[in-house]
Every structure is written in C-alpha cells, then in structure tokens.
Coordinates of C-alpha atoms in Angstrom, one line a residue:
M10 CA 19.9 12.6 21.1
S11 CA 22.7 10.0 21.3
W12 CA 22.4 6.7 19.5
L13 CA 21.2 3.7 21.6
S14 CA 22.0 0.4 19.9
I15 CA 19.4 -2.3 19.7
D16 CA 21.4 -4.6 22.1
R17 CA 21.6 -1.9 24.8
L18 CA 18.3 -0.1 24.2
L19 CA 16.7 -1.1 27.5
L20 CA 19.7 -1.0 29.8
A21 CA 19.1 2.4 31.4
P22 CA 16.0 4.7 31.4
H23 CA 16.2 8.1 29.7
A24 CA 13.1 10.1 30.7
E25 CA 14.2 13.1 28.6
R26 CA 14.2 11.0 25.4
P27 CA 10.9 11.0 23.4
V28 CA 9.6 7.8 21.9
T29 CA 6.1 8.4 20.6
H30 CA 3.3 11.0 20.0
A31 CA -0.5 10.6 20.1
P32 CA -0.3 9.6 22.9
G33 CA 3.2 10.5 24.1
M34 CA 5.6 8.1 25.7
N35 CA 9.2 8.7 26.8
H36 CA 12.0 6.2 26.9
A37 CA 11.8 5.5 30.6
Q38 CA 8.1 4.6 30.3
Y39 CA 8.8 2.5 27.2
R40 CA 11.6 0.6 28.9
E41 CA 9.6 -0.1 32.0
R42 CA 6.7 -1.5 30.0
A43 CA 8.9 -3.6 27.7
L44 CA 10.7 -5.2 30.6
S45 CA 7.4 -5.9 32.4
V46 CA 6.0 -7.6 29.3
A47 CA 9.3 -9.5 28.9
A48 CA 8.9 -10.9 32.5
A49 CA 5.3 -12.0 31.8
L50 CA 6.4 -13.8 28.6
Q51 CA 9.2 -15.4 30.5
Q52 CA 6.8 -16.7 33.1
R53 CA 4.7 -18.3 30.4
A54 CA 7.8 -20.0 28.9
V55 CA 7.0 -18.7 25.5
T56 CA 9.6 -19.5 22.8
C57 CA 8.0 -17.7 19.8
V58 CA 5.3 -15.0 19.8
A59 CA 3.3 -13.9 16.8
I60 CA 2.8 -10.1 17.0
H61 CA 0.3 -8.1 15.0
L62 CA -0.4 -4.7 16.6
E63 CA -1.7 -1.5 14.9
D64 CA 0.0 0.7 17.5
A65 CA 3.6 1.1 16.5
A66 CA 4.7 1.8 20.1
E67 CA 3.0 -1.4 21.3
L68 CA 4.6 -3.3 18.5
A69 CA 8.0 -2.0 19.6
I70 CA 7.3 -2.9 23.2
A71 CA 6.3 -6.4 22.2
V72 CA 9.3 -7.1 19.9
F73 CA 11.9 -6.0 22.5
A74 CA 10.0 -7.8 25.3
A75 CA 10.0 -11.0 23.4
W76 CA 13.8 -10.7 22.7
H77 CA 14.6 -10.0 26.3
A78 CA 12.4 -13.0 27.3
G79 CA 14.4 -15.2 25.0
A80 CA 11.6 -15.7 22.5
N81 CA 11.6 -15.4 18.8
V82 CA 9.3 -13.0 17.0
L83 CA 6.9 -13.7 14.1
L84 CA 5.3 -10.8 12.3
P85 CA 2.4 -12.0 10.2
S86 CA 1.4 -9.6 7.5
D87 CA -2.3 -9.9 8.3
L88 CA -4.7 -11.8 10.6
Q89 CA -6.8 -13.5 7.9
A90 CA -7.9 -17.1 8.7
Q91 CA -5.7 -18.6 6.0
S92 CA -2.6 -16.7 7.3
R93 CA -3.3 -17.8 10.9
E94 CA -3.7 -21.4 9.9
R95 CA -0.5 -21.3 7.9
W96 CA 1.7 -19.8 10.7
A97 CA -0.1 -21.1 13.8
P98 CA 2.3 -24.1 14.3
L99 CA 5.2 -21.6 14.7
A100 CA 4.0 -19.6 17.7
E101 CA 2.6 -20.6 21.1
L102 CA 1.2 -17.1 21.7
W103 CA -0.6 -14.6 19.4
L104 CA -0.2 -11.0 20.7
T105 CA -2.7 -9.0 18.7
D106 CA -5.7 -6.6 18.9
A107 CA -8.1 -9.3 17.8
E108 CA -10.7 -10.7 20.1
G109 CA -9.7 -14.1 21.5
D110 CA -5.9 -13.4 21.3
T111 CA -3.7 -12.3 24.1
R112 CA -3.6 -8.5 24.4
L113 CA -0.6 -6.5 25.4
D114 CA -2.3 -5.0 28.5
E115 CA -2.8 -8.6 29.8
L116 CA 0.9 -9.1 30.1
N117 CA 2.1 -7.6 33.4
A118 CA 4.8 -8.7 35.8
P119 CA 7.6 -7.1 37.9
P120 CA 10.1 -5.9 35.2
L121 CA 13.0 -8.1 34.3
K122 CA 16.5 -6.9 35.1
P123 CA 17.8 -5.7 31.7
M124 CA 20.8 -7.4 30.1
P125 CA 22.5 -6.6 26.8
L126 CA 21.0 -8.7 24.0
N127 CA 22.9 -11.1 21.9
L128 CA 21.8 -9.8 18.5
D129 CA 22.7 -13.0 16.7
E130 CA 20.3 -15.0 18.9
C131 CA 17.4 -12.5 18.6
L132 CA 15.3 -13.7 15.7
L133 CA 12.5 -12.0 13.8
S134 CA 10.5 -13.7 11.0
L135 CA 8.6 -11.6 8.4
C136 CA 5.8 -13.0 6.4
T137 CA 5.9 -11.8 2.8
S138 CA 4.8 -12.8 -0.7
G139 CA 6.9 -12.9 -3.9
S140 CA 5.8 -12.2 -7.4
S141 CA 3.9 -15.5 -7.4
G142 CA 1.8 -14.4 -4.5
E143 CA 2.7 -17.6 -2.5
P144 CA 3.4 -16.5 1.2
K145 CA 6.8 -17.3 2.6
L146 CA 8.8 -16.7 5.8
I147 CA 11.9 -14.5 5.9
E148 CA 14.1 -14.9 9.0
K149 CA 16.2 -11.9 10.2
T150 CA 18.5 -11.6 13.1
A151 CA 18.5 -8.4 15.2
H152 CA 22.1 -8.0 14.2
Q153 CA 21.1 -7.6 10.5
L154 CA 18.4 -5.1 11.5
A155 CA 20.9 -3.2 13.6
N156 CA 23.3 -3.0 10.7
E157 CA 20.7 -1.6 8.5
I158 CA 19.3 1.2 10.8
A159 CA 22.9 2.2 11.6
A160 CA 23.5 2.7 7.9
L161 CA 20.3 4.7 7.5
E162 CA 21.4 7.0 10.4
R163 CA 24.8 7.5 8.8
L164 CA 23.3 8.5 5.5
W165 CA 20.3 10.6 6.6
G166 CA 20.5 11.2 10.3
A167 CA 21.9 14.7 10.1
D168 CA 19.2 15.8 7.7
L169 CA 16.4 14.5 9.9
G170 CA 17.7 16.0 13.2
R171 CA 14.8 15.8 15.7
A172 CA 12.1 15.3 13.1
C173 CA 9.0 13.3 14.2
I174 CA 8.6 10.3 12.0
I175 CA 5.1 10.0 10.4
G176 CA 4.2 6.9 8.5
S177 CA 1.6 5.8 6.0
V178 CA 2.9 2.2 5.9
A179 CA 2.3 -0.7 8.3
A180 CA 5.0 -1.5 10.7
Q181 CA 4.4 -5.3 10.2
H182 CA 6.6 -5.2 7.1
I183 CA 10.3 -4.6 6.8
Y184 CA 10.2 -1.1 5.4
G185 CA 7.7 0.2 8.1
L186 CA 9.5 -1.7 10.9
L187 CA 12.9 -0.3 10.1
F188 CA 11.9 3.3 9.1
R189 CA 8.9 3.9 11.4
V190 CA 10.0 2.0 14.5
L191 CA 13.5 0.7 14.9
W192 CA 15.4 3.6 13.4
P193 CA 13.7 6.4 15.3
L194 CA 13.7 4.3 18.5
C195 CA 17.5 4.0 18.4
A196 CA 18.1 7.5 17.2
G197 CA 15.9 9.2 19.8
R198 CA 13.4 10.6 17.3
S199 CA 9.7 10.4 18.2
F200 CA 7.3 8.6 15.9
M201 CA 3.6 8.6 15.4
R202 CA 1.9 5.5 16.8
K203 CA -0.8 5.1 14.1
Q204 CA -0.4 4.3 10.4
L205 CA -1.9 7.2 8.5
P206 CA -2.9 5.9 5.0
F207 CA -4.7 9.0 3.7
P208 CA -3.1 12.3 2.6
E209 CA -5.4 14.4 4.8
D210 CA -4.3 12.4 7.9
L211 CA -0.7 12.9 7.0
Q212 CA -1.2 16.6 6.7
R213 CA -3.0 16.8 10.0
A214 CA -0.3 15.0 11.9
S215 CA 2.5 17.0 10.2
R216 CA 1.0 20.3 11.3
E217 CA 1.5 19.3 14.9
H218 CA 5.3 19.3 14.6
E219 CA 7.9 21.8 13.7
A220 CA 10.2 19.2 12.2
F221 CA 8.8 16.0 10.6
A222 CA 9.6 13.4 8.0
W223 CA 7.4 11.0 6.1
V224 CA 7.7 7.2 5.7
A225 CA 5.3 6.7 2.8
S226 CA 4.3 4.4 0.0
P227 CA 4.0 5.2 -3.7
A228 CA 0.3 4.6 -3.4
L229 CA -0.2 7.4 -0.9
L230 CA 2.3 9.8 -2.6
K231 CA 0.4 9.4 -5.9
R232 CA -2.8 10.6 -4.2
M233 CA -1.5 13.8 -2.7
G234 CA -3.4 16.5 -4.7
D235 CA -3.9 20.2 -4.9
N236 CA -6.3 20.2 -1.9
L237 CA -3.5 20.0 0.6
D238 CA -1.7 22.9 2.4
W239 CA 1.6 22.5 0.5
D240 CA 3.1 25.7 2.1
S241 CA 3.0 24.1 5.5
L242 CA 3.9 20.7 4.3
S243 CA 7.1 22.0 2.5
A244 CA 8.8 22.0 6.0
V245 CA 9.1 18.2 5.7
R246 CA 12.7 17.1 6.3
R247 CA 12.6 14.1 3.9
V248 CA 10.0 12.1 2.1
F249 CA 10.8 8.3 2.0
S250 CA 9.1 6.0 -0.5
S251 CA 9.4 2.3 -0.9
G252 CA 7.4 -0.9 -1.6
G253 CA 7.1 -0.3 -5.3
A254 CA 8.0 2.1 -8.1
L255 CA 7.0 5.7 -7.7
P256 CA 5.7 7.0 -11.0
T257 CA 7.9 9.8 -12.5
D258 CA 5.0 12.2 -12.7
A259 CA 4.2 11.7 -9.0
A260 CA 7.9 12.3 -8.1
Q261 CA 8.0 15.5 -10.2
S262 CA 4.8 16.8 -8.6
L263 CA 6.2 16.3 -5.1
H264 CA 9.4 18.1 -6.2
Q265 CA 7.4 21.1 -7.5
R266 CA 5.3 21.3 -4.3
L267 CA 7.9 20.5 -1.7
D268 CA 11.1 21.8 -3.4
Q269 CA 12.7 18.4 -2.8
W270 CA 12.7 15.0 -4.6
P271 CA 11.3 12.1 -2.6
T272 CA 13.9 9.6 -1.5
E273 CA 13.1 6.2 -3.0
V274 CA 14.5 3.1 -1.4
L275 CA 14.9 -0.2 -3.2
G276 CA 14.8 -3.4 -1.2
S277 CA 12.7 -6.3 0.0
S278 CA 12.2 -8.5 3.0
E279 CA 14.6 -11.0 1.6
T280 CA 17.4 -8.5 0.8
G281 CA 17.0 -5.6 3.2
G282 CA 17.8 -2.2 1.6
I283 CA 19.7 -2.4 -1.7
A284 CA 19.9 1.1 -3.1
W285 CA 18.3 4.6 -3.1
R286 CA 17.8 7.4 -5.5
Q287 CA 16.5 11.0 -5.3
G288 CA 15.4 12.8 -8.4
D289 CA 17.5 10.5 -10.6
P290 CA 16.5 7.5 -12.8
L291 CA 19.6 5.6 -11.6
W292 CA 20.0 3.8 -8.3
R293 CA 22.9 4.2 -5.9
A294 CA 23.8 1.2 -3.7
F295 CA 24.0 1.7 0.0
D296 CA 27.6 2.0 1.1
D297 CA 28.0 -1.5 2.7
V298 CA 26.1 -3.3 -0.1
K299 CA 28.1 -5.0 -2.9
L300 CA 26.3 -5.6 -6.2
S301 CA 27.2 -7.9 -9.0
Q302 CA 25.4 -9.7 -11.8
N303 CA 25.0 -13.3 -12.9
E304 CA 25.3 -14.5 -16.5
D305 CA 21.7 -13.3 -17.3
G306 CA 22.4 -9.8 -16.0
A307 CA 20.4 -10.2 -12.8
L308 CA 21.5 -8.5 -9.6
R309 CA 23.5 -10.5 -7.0
I310 CA 23.7 -8.9 -3.5
E311 CA 26.2 -9.2 -0.7
S312 CA 25.2 -7.2 2.3
P313 CA 25.6 -6.9 6.1
Y314 CA 21.7 -7.0 6.2
L315 CA 22.0 -10.7 5.0
P316 CA 23.4 -13.7 6.7
V317 CA 27.2 -13.8 6.8
G318 CA 28.6 -15.2 3.6
H319 CA 25.2 -15.4 1.9
V320 CA 24.9 -14.0 -1.7
E321 CA 21.3 -13.2 -2.6
Q322 CA 20.4 -13.9 -6.2
T323 CA 17.5 -11.8 -7.5
A324 CA 15.6 -11.9 -10.7
D325 CA 16.0 -8.2 -11.3
A326 CA 17.8 -7.4 -14.5
A327 CA 20.0 -4.3 -14.3
R328 CA 22.4 -2.2 -16.4
F329 CA 25.3 -0.6 -14.6
T330 CA 26.9 2.8 -15.5
E331 CA 30.6 3.5 -15.2
D332 CA 30.2 5.3 -11.9
G333 CA 28.6 2.2 -10.3
R334 CA 25.0 3.4 -10.4
F335 CA 22.4 1.2 -12.1
E336 CA 19.2 1.1 -14.0
L337 CA 16.6 -1.6 -13.3
L338 CA 15.4 -3.3 -16.5
G339 CA 12.6 -5.4 -15.0
R340 CA 12.3 -8.9 -13.6
L341 CA 13.7 -11.8 -15.6
D342 CA 11.0 -14.1 -14.2
R343 CA 8.5 -12.0 -16.0
I344 CA 9.7 -13.0 -19.4
V345 CA 7.0 -15.1 -21.0
K346 CA 6.8 -17.2 -24.2
L347 CA 4.0 -16.8 -26.8
E348 CA 4.2 -19.1 -29.8
E349 CA 7.9 -19.7 -28.9
K350 CA 8.7 -16.0 -28.8
R351 CA 10.3 -14.6 -25.7
I352 CA 8.5 -11.4 -24.5
S353 CA 9.6 -9.2 -21.7
L354 CA 6.6 -7.9 -19.8
P355 CA 8.6 -5.2 -18.0
L356 CA 9.9 -3.7 -21.2
L357 CA 6.4 -3.5 -22.7
E358 CA 5.1 -2.0 -19.4
Q359 CA 7.9 0.6 -19.6
A360 CA 6.9 1.3 -23.3
L361 CA 3.3 1.8 -22.4
A362 CA 4.2 4.1 -19.5
T363 CA 5.9 6.5 -22.0
H364 CA 2.5 7.3 -23.5
E365 CA 1.0 10.5 -22.1
W366 CA -2.3 8.8 -21.4
V367 CA -0.7 6.2 -19.1
S368 CA 0.4 6.6 -15.5
E369 CA 1.2 2.9 -14.8
A370 CA 0.7 -0.4 -16.5
R371 CA 1.0 -4.1 -15.7
L372 CA 0.8 -6.9 -18.2
G373 CA 0.0 -10.6 -17.9
V374 CA -0.8 -13.7 -19.9
I375 CA -4.4 -14.7 -20.5
R376 CA -4.4 -18.5 -20.9
E377 CA -7.7 -19.0 -22.6
N378 CA -7.6 -21.2 -25.8
R379 CA -4.8 -19.4 -27.5
A380 CA -2.6 -17.6 -25.0
S381 CA -2.4 -13.8 -25.4
L382 CA -1.4 -10.8 -23.4
G383 CA -3.6 -8.5 -21.4
A384 CA -2.9 -5.1 -19.8
L385 CA -4.0 -3.4 -16.6
V386 CA -3.6 0.4 -17.2
V387 CA -3.9 3.3 -14.8
L388 CA -4.6 6.4 -16.9
S389 CA -3.1 9.8 -16.4
A390 CA -5.3 12.9 -16.2
Q391 CA -4.8 13.3 -20.0
G392 CA -5.8 9.6 -20.4
V393 CA -9.0 10.0 -18.4
H394 CA -9.9 13.1 -20.5
A395 CA -9.4 11.0 -23.7
L396 CA -11.5 8.2 -22.3
R397 CA -14.4 10.6 -21.4
N398 CA -14.3 12.3 -24.8
Q399 CA -13.2 9.6 -27.2
G400 CA -14.4 6.4 -25.6
R401 CA -12.7 3.2 -24.5
R402 CA -12.1 1.7 -27.9
A403 CA -10.2 4.8 -29.1
V404 CA -8.0 4.8 -26.0
T405 CA -7.1 1.1 -26.2
A406 CA -6.5 1.3 -30.0
A407 CA -4.2 4.2 -29.5
L408 CA -2.2 2.3 -26.8
R409 CA -2.0 -0.8 -29.0
Q410 CA -0.6 1.4 -31.8
H411 CA 1.9 3.0 -29.4
L412 CA 3.3 -0.5 -28.7
V413 CA 3.7 -1.5 -32.3
P414 CA 7.3 -0.3 -32.6
H415 CA 8.2 -2.1 -29.4
C416 CA 7.0 -5.7 -30.1
E417 CA 5.8 -8.2 -32.6
T418 CA 2.1 -8.3 -33.4
L419 CA 1.4 -11.4 -31.2
A420 CA 2.6 -9.4 -28.1
L421 CA 0.1 -6.6 -28.5
P422 CA -2.4 -6.8 -25.6
R423 CA -5.8 -8.2 -26.7
R424 CA -7.6 -7.5 -23.4
W425 CA -7.5 -4.2 -21.4
R426 CA -8.6 -3.3 -18.0
I427 CA -8.6 0.4 -17.1
L428 CA -8.1 1.2 -13.4
S429 CA -7.9 4.3 -11.3
Q430 CA -5.0 2.7 -9.4
L431 CA -3.3 -0.6 -9.2
P432 CA -4.7 -2.9 -6.5
L433 CA -1.4 -3.2 -4.5
N434 CA -1.4 -5.4 -1.4
T435 CA -0.4 -4.2 2.1
Q436 CA 3.3 -4.7 1.1
G437 CA 3.0 -2.4 -1.9
K438 CA 3.1 -5.4 -4.3
L439 CA 0.9 -6.7 -7.1
P440 CA 1.6 -10.4 -7.5
Q441 CA 1.5 -11.7 -11.0
V442 CA -1.2 -14.2 -10.2
Q443 CA -3.5 -11.3 -9.2
V444 CA -2.7 -9.4 -12.4
E445 CA -3.8 -12.4 -14.4
A446 CA -6.9 -12.9 -12.3
L447 CA -8.0 -9.3 -12.9
L448 CA -7.5 -9.7 -16.6
V449 CA -9.8 -12.8 -16.9
A450 CA -12.4 -11.3 -14.5
P451 CA -15.4 -9.6 -16.2
R452 CA -15.5 -5.8 -16.3
V453 CA -17.1 -4.2 -13.3
H454 CA -20.9 -3.4 -13.2
E455 CA -21.1 -1.7 -9.8
P456 CA -19.9 1.7 -8.4
E457 CA -17.1 2.0 -5.9
L458 CA -18.6 2.9 -2.5
V459 CA -16.0 5.1 -0.7
N460 CA -18.1 6.6 2.1
Q461 CA -21.5 6.3 3.7
Q462 CA -23.1 8.3 6.5
D463 CA -26.5 8.9 8.0
T464 CA -27.8 12.4 7.7
D465 CA -31.1 14.3 8.3
E466 CA -31.9 13.8 4.6
G467 CA -31.3 10.0 4.8
L468 CA -28.4 7.7 3.9
R469 CA -25.7 9.6 2.0
L470 CA -23.4 7.5 -0.1
E471 CA -20.2 8.7 -1.9
L472 CA -19.6 6.8 -5.0
I473 CA -16.9 6.7 -7.7
V474 CA -18.0 5.7 -11.2
P475 CA -15.4 3.2 -12.4
L476 CA -13.5 4.2 -15.5
D477 CA -13.9 0.7 -17.0
L478 CA -17.6 0.2 -16.1
A479 CA -19.1 -2.4 -18.5
H480 CA -22.2 -0.3 -19.0
F481 CA -20.3 2.4 -20.9
S482 CA -19.5 0.2 -23.9
G483 CA -22.8 0.5 -25.6
H484 CA -23.8 3.9 -24.1
F485 CA -22.1 5.4 -26.0
P486 CA -19.0 4.1 -27.8
T487 CA -17.3 7.5 -28.3
T488 CA -18.9 9.5 -25.4
P489 CA -19.4 7.1 -22.5
I490 CA -22.4 8.1 -20.3
L491 CA -23.9 6.2 -17.4
P492 CA -27.4 5.0 -18.5
G493 CA -30.4 6.2 -16.5
V494 CA -31.6 2.6 -16.0
V495 CA -28.2 1.7 -14.3
Q496 CA -28.6 4.7 -12.0
V497 CA -32.0 3.4 -10.9
D498 CA -30.6 -0.1 -10.6
W499 CA -27.7 1.1 -8.3
A500 CA -30.2 2.9 -6.1
I501 CA -32.3 -0.2 -5.8
A502 CA -29.3 -2.5 -5.1
L503 CA -27.7 -0.2 -2.6
G504 CA -31.0 0.5 -0.8
Q505 CA -31.6 -3.3 -0.5
R506 CA -28.1 -3.8 0.8
L507 CA -28.0 -1.0 3.3
M508 CA -31.6 -0.3 4.4
D509 CA -34.5 -2.3 5.7
L510 CA -36.8 -2.3 2.6
P511 CA -39.9 -4.4 1.8
P512 CA -39.0 -7.4 -0.3
R513 CA -40.9 -6.6 -3.6
F514 CA -40.1 -3.9 -6.2
A515 CA -43.4 -2.4 -7.3
G516 CA -42.5 0.4 -9.7
M517 CA -41.1 3.8 -10.2
E518 CA -42.4 7.4 -10.5
V519 CA -41.3 11.0 -11.1
L520 CA -37.9 10.1 -12.6
K521 CA -35.8 13.0 -13.7
F522 CA -32.4 12.9 -15.5
Q523 CA -30.8 16.4 -15.5
Q524 CA -27.0 16.0 -15.9
L525 CA -24.7 13.4 -17.5
V526 CA -22.7 11.0 -15.3
R527 CA -19.3 10.2 -16.8
P528 CA -16.4 7.8 -16.2
G529 CA -14.4 8.7 -13.1
D530 CA -17.1 11.0 -11.7
R531 CA -17.3 11.2 -7.9
I532 CA -21.0 11.4 -7.1
T533 CA -23.2 11.3 -4.1
L534 CA -26.4 9.2 -3.8
T535 CA -28.9 10.1 -1.1
L536 CA -31.5 7.5 -0.2
R537 CA -34.5 8.2 2.0
F538 CA -37.2 5.6 2.7
D539 CA -40.7 6.8 3.5
Q540 CA -42.0 3.8 5.4
E541 CA -45.6 5.0 5.6
R542 CA -45.8 5.4 1.8
S543 CA -43.4 2.5 1.1
K544 CA -41.3 4.7 -1.3
L545 CA -37.6 5.0 -1.6
Y546 CA -36.5 8.5 -2.7
F547 CA -33.2 8.7 -4.4
T548 CA -31.1 11.7 -5.6
Y549 CA -27.7 11.6 -7.4
R550 CA -25.6 14.8 -7.3
N551 CA -22.2 15.7 -8.8
G552 CA -21.0 18.4 -6.5
D553 CA -23.8 21.0 -6.3
A554 CA -25.4 19.8 -9.6
A555 CA -28.3 17.4 -9.5
C556 CA -27.8 14.5 -11.9
S557 CA -31.0 12.5 -11.4
S558 CA -33.8 11.7 -8.9
G559 CA -36.9 9.7 -8.5
R560 CA -39.0 7.5 -6.3
I561 CA -39.0 3.7 -6.2
L562 CA -42.1 1.9 -5.0
W563 CA -42.0 -1.2 -2.8
S564 CA -44.6 -3.7 -1.4
E565 CA -44.7 -6.7 0.8
A566 CA -44.3 -10.1 -0.8
N567 CA -47.9 -11.1 -0.3
A568 CA -49.4 -7.8 -1.4

C-alpha cells in the first residue's frame, strides 16, 4: 500500500485499503465517517474536544474529524472524576463511551468537503504524569506526529509489510497512538480495534492473520509463559515494547521462543521517540534525533518530534560509546540524600537486579523518624522458590548482603515489600510517590481475587496468595504456610462480600485441612450457601488437590 500522509489522509477514498479488523472497515468507510463527524463538530462550533474511546478506529475517526473541523484534540489518560475536573475547562465537548458524555454515533451530518490539513495548526494534547505523579499536559502538533511515524516507516516498514497491528497498550497515550493507530493508518496496514491486555487474547487475535506485529508493553511481555502456542506465534513480524524497561530475562525468553529479539523503544510524551535497541544493552538514537549531554551527564534532545528550535533537557543520565550508542544510567532526579550522603536509587536498583532471585526492583525513601530506604522487589522464579523454602527473612537478608559491596551501610534497605509484579499505571510508569506510598503501607492481609464465576457448585473464586502476605511471618519463619484460621477468615469475608448471608456468625463444623497453601499459590475457593440450613460450605483447591474444606454456620441477628 502507498503511504498517505496525515495532511492528505481524507482527500480521496480508497476502498481497497484496509483500516481495521474486528469489525472490518476500509479506508473509504473510514473517510466518510470521519468527514461526517467533522461536519457535526463544525456545526456545534467546537474548538476543543476531549476524546477517550476504547475502540482505536473510533478514536482515529474522532481525532481526524476534530482536526478537519478546526478543533484541537485533548486525550485524557482516564475518565476518573479527578482527571475530568482537572481538564474540564479545556474542552467544550467530551467524546467518550461514558454515560452522559457525547457518543461518536450521535455525531452525524452530511460530510465536509475534504481539504488538506495545515499540520502546524492541528493540535493534540496528551495527559501524562512524570516521576512525581503530578499530571501535566503535553501539546503536540500533527506535524511532529507526522515526522515521527514517517521515521518509523523508513526504519521498519519493509519488515512489517502488510502485517496486521495488534496492540496490548491503550491508544490514549503517545506510544499506542503512534504505533497502533497513526502509523498503520498512513501506511495502509490494518489494525485491531480493541486493546488486548492479556497474552491469551493476543494469541487468539494473532492466529487470525498470516502476517502480524505486536505493539506491547513490558508488563504483558513478562507474562507470556509456556502455555501459549509459540510455534504459531513465531510468525510475528516484529515485537515492539515501550513504556518502561523490559527485564533482560523476559527479552531473552522471547528471543528463545520467537527467534527474534523484541524491539524496545525509548521515549516519552514530552520527547517523542528517542532511541531503540534490539537484543543489545545499548540504545541507538533514531536517525533524525540529535543527542547531547549537560554538565551533569543528562541527555539533551533535539528532534523533529519536538517544537522547532526546542532542546528537551531530561533527567536521564547516560554514557555514550565511541560509535554513538549509549547506556542509560538512571534518572538524576532519583538521587537522594541520607545523612548528607548522596545515594543513586537507580544504581542500587540495577545492583539488586543482578541477583538471581530478583527480576525487578524499585527503591524509595521512607520518611519516618530517621529517613531510610525501602525496596519493592519482584522475585524471579528462583527467588519465589527461595521464599517458599527459606522464608522471607532469609531472602531479604541475602538481598541486603548482596548490596553491601555497592553502597554504604546507611543505604541498605530497611523495609522490603515483595511483589509478583510492579503496579505500573496505564502509561507503564510507577511514579516515585507511589513507590514510597507502597513502602509505608502495611503488608497485605487479603488474597488477590483474579476471577469469579457462578457454577452449579456455587460461587467459584480464583485467588492468588500474595508472596508478601503478613500472615506468613509467624507461620512459619523458614517455611511460610497459610494458617488454617486465615483460610476460614477469607471464606467468611468473601462470602459476606459477594453473597447474601445472614448477619451473624454462629460457628464452624467439619473442618478439614489436607494440603499446605504456600506463597504465590493460585488456588480456587468454592462457596455454596445452603439457605435452609443456614450453612456456608467452602472448599479450597490447588489444581486437582483439595487443600481445605468446612462449613460455617450463620444465624439472624435476633436469634
């Protein structure tokens, strides 16, 4: 397919040109709908429209319709009440899937006559958050976006060919917007409308296409396990990853299974794309991007994806090699002072990640009485094995000892939180303020509920036993086991939350504990309430093995 530039995308219909799958839409249909919505927006004299649409095709229609109607575009990252209150003064119309907002199918008018767009006058504002977590607005011109997708096509277009673009990331953010929507739209590649955040969904969509490529996040790529049909998935033309660092072990696993390294893209809403790498620890700048450093060694960026003449100063420290590639050394704004000593959190995180028990780590300052460091740690498979067989204290002691050669004693973390994965936000970030909030929060007492369904046997709940569950500390220090009393307590609490039970607990009977429940176990809890006998039957299973069961008695409050 020939390239259609952003400014001329709607000038002429091309019925033979695909746009989307599931459901399908061709370019002529897309063009007609966008120009109809543009006319409706023009009739309403809208000057700025806030757009938040789950369907990537509808988002593409809305963005180009707004530009053709002479309106600016605001892409909020979410529709939470606080976000809406913050951005409400900027837009006269909210075009979303939410009840009470204008819906795309409400905007209908005879199509506008298409004209070439002035890309410097078409504005798009992205809502993003920096390391502090404070939301901010990043303004882009369509000209900057057009420059970036043209560069992507020059670099990887030949490899992709007619591949269908399948994405696990939201199109509301710069990475998803460029890679999932604007780039394929201009290149004539079809794209999937829905964001597919789970590996099984990605696999299902991929099987429907002879040629396909993934626009994914590190969070998804880390979860792609042995249960997938890797033989069929190995036909993927290219795997893109952005929004955060992809752990080395996840990249190596994908290379072994797909016979190709994922293509990692470095960038942000502020900077646009900066660099890329594939199977290499060093980054390579995009051809049109010029990099330099300030006196502290932090990257400075000049790019056609930025306003003309603007130099973006980042807080990312880097080390350049003779051939122009570079290594990221962490953010300079994450250097903290403890007792007048300067401590680089990124360097300590990198040191922790070299331990075989650690997959990822984030550090923060705990400001209680005497300030100290704390660590959020995602364990590797070996780390989980050590936790289950040696206990939490042995694991954290070993990790502290591992850091001894890398820092002074005062910088050794005093508080640890062990996680199955980092709680990244929708933009693939973990703001420092959230790191520090997690470190001061108490350890969890409840299971993670991942699925629930009604069956003939009753309510079936799928639970994950948190690795850092507080109940493990005393039961037992070197071999953590979920106490039987906690299993009963969970059954009571979940039954009260999800079922219509009498208000008063009246006792228990026929309790059986048959198999141990350990940290990280994925277990099922079946709850069935016998209303006539006022008994709640519960059964925990780990796969086919029964763990525990019993009956919980209830009575009315006045009984």
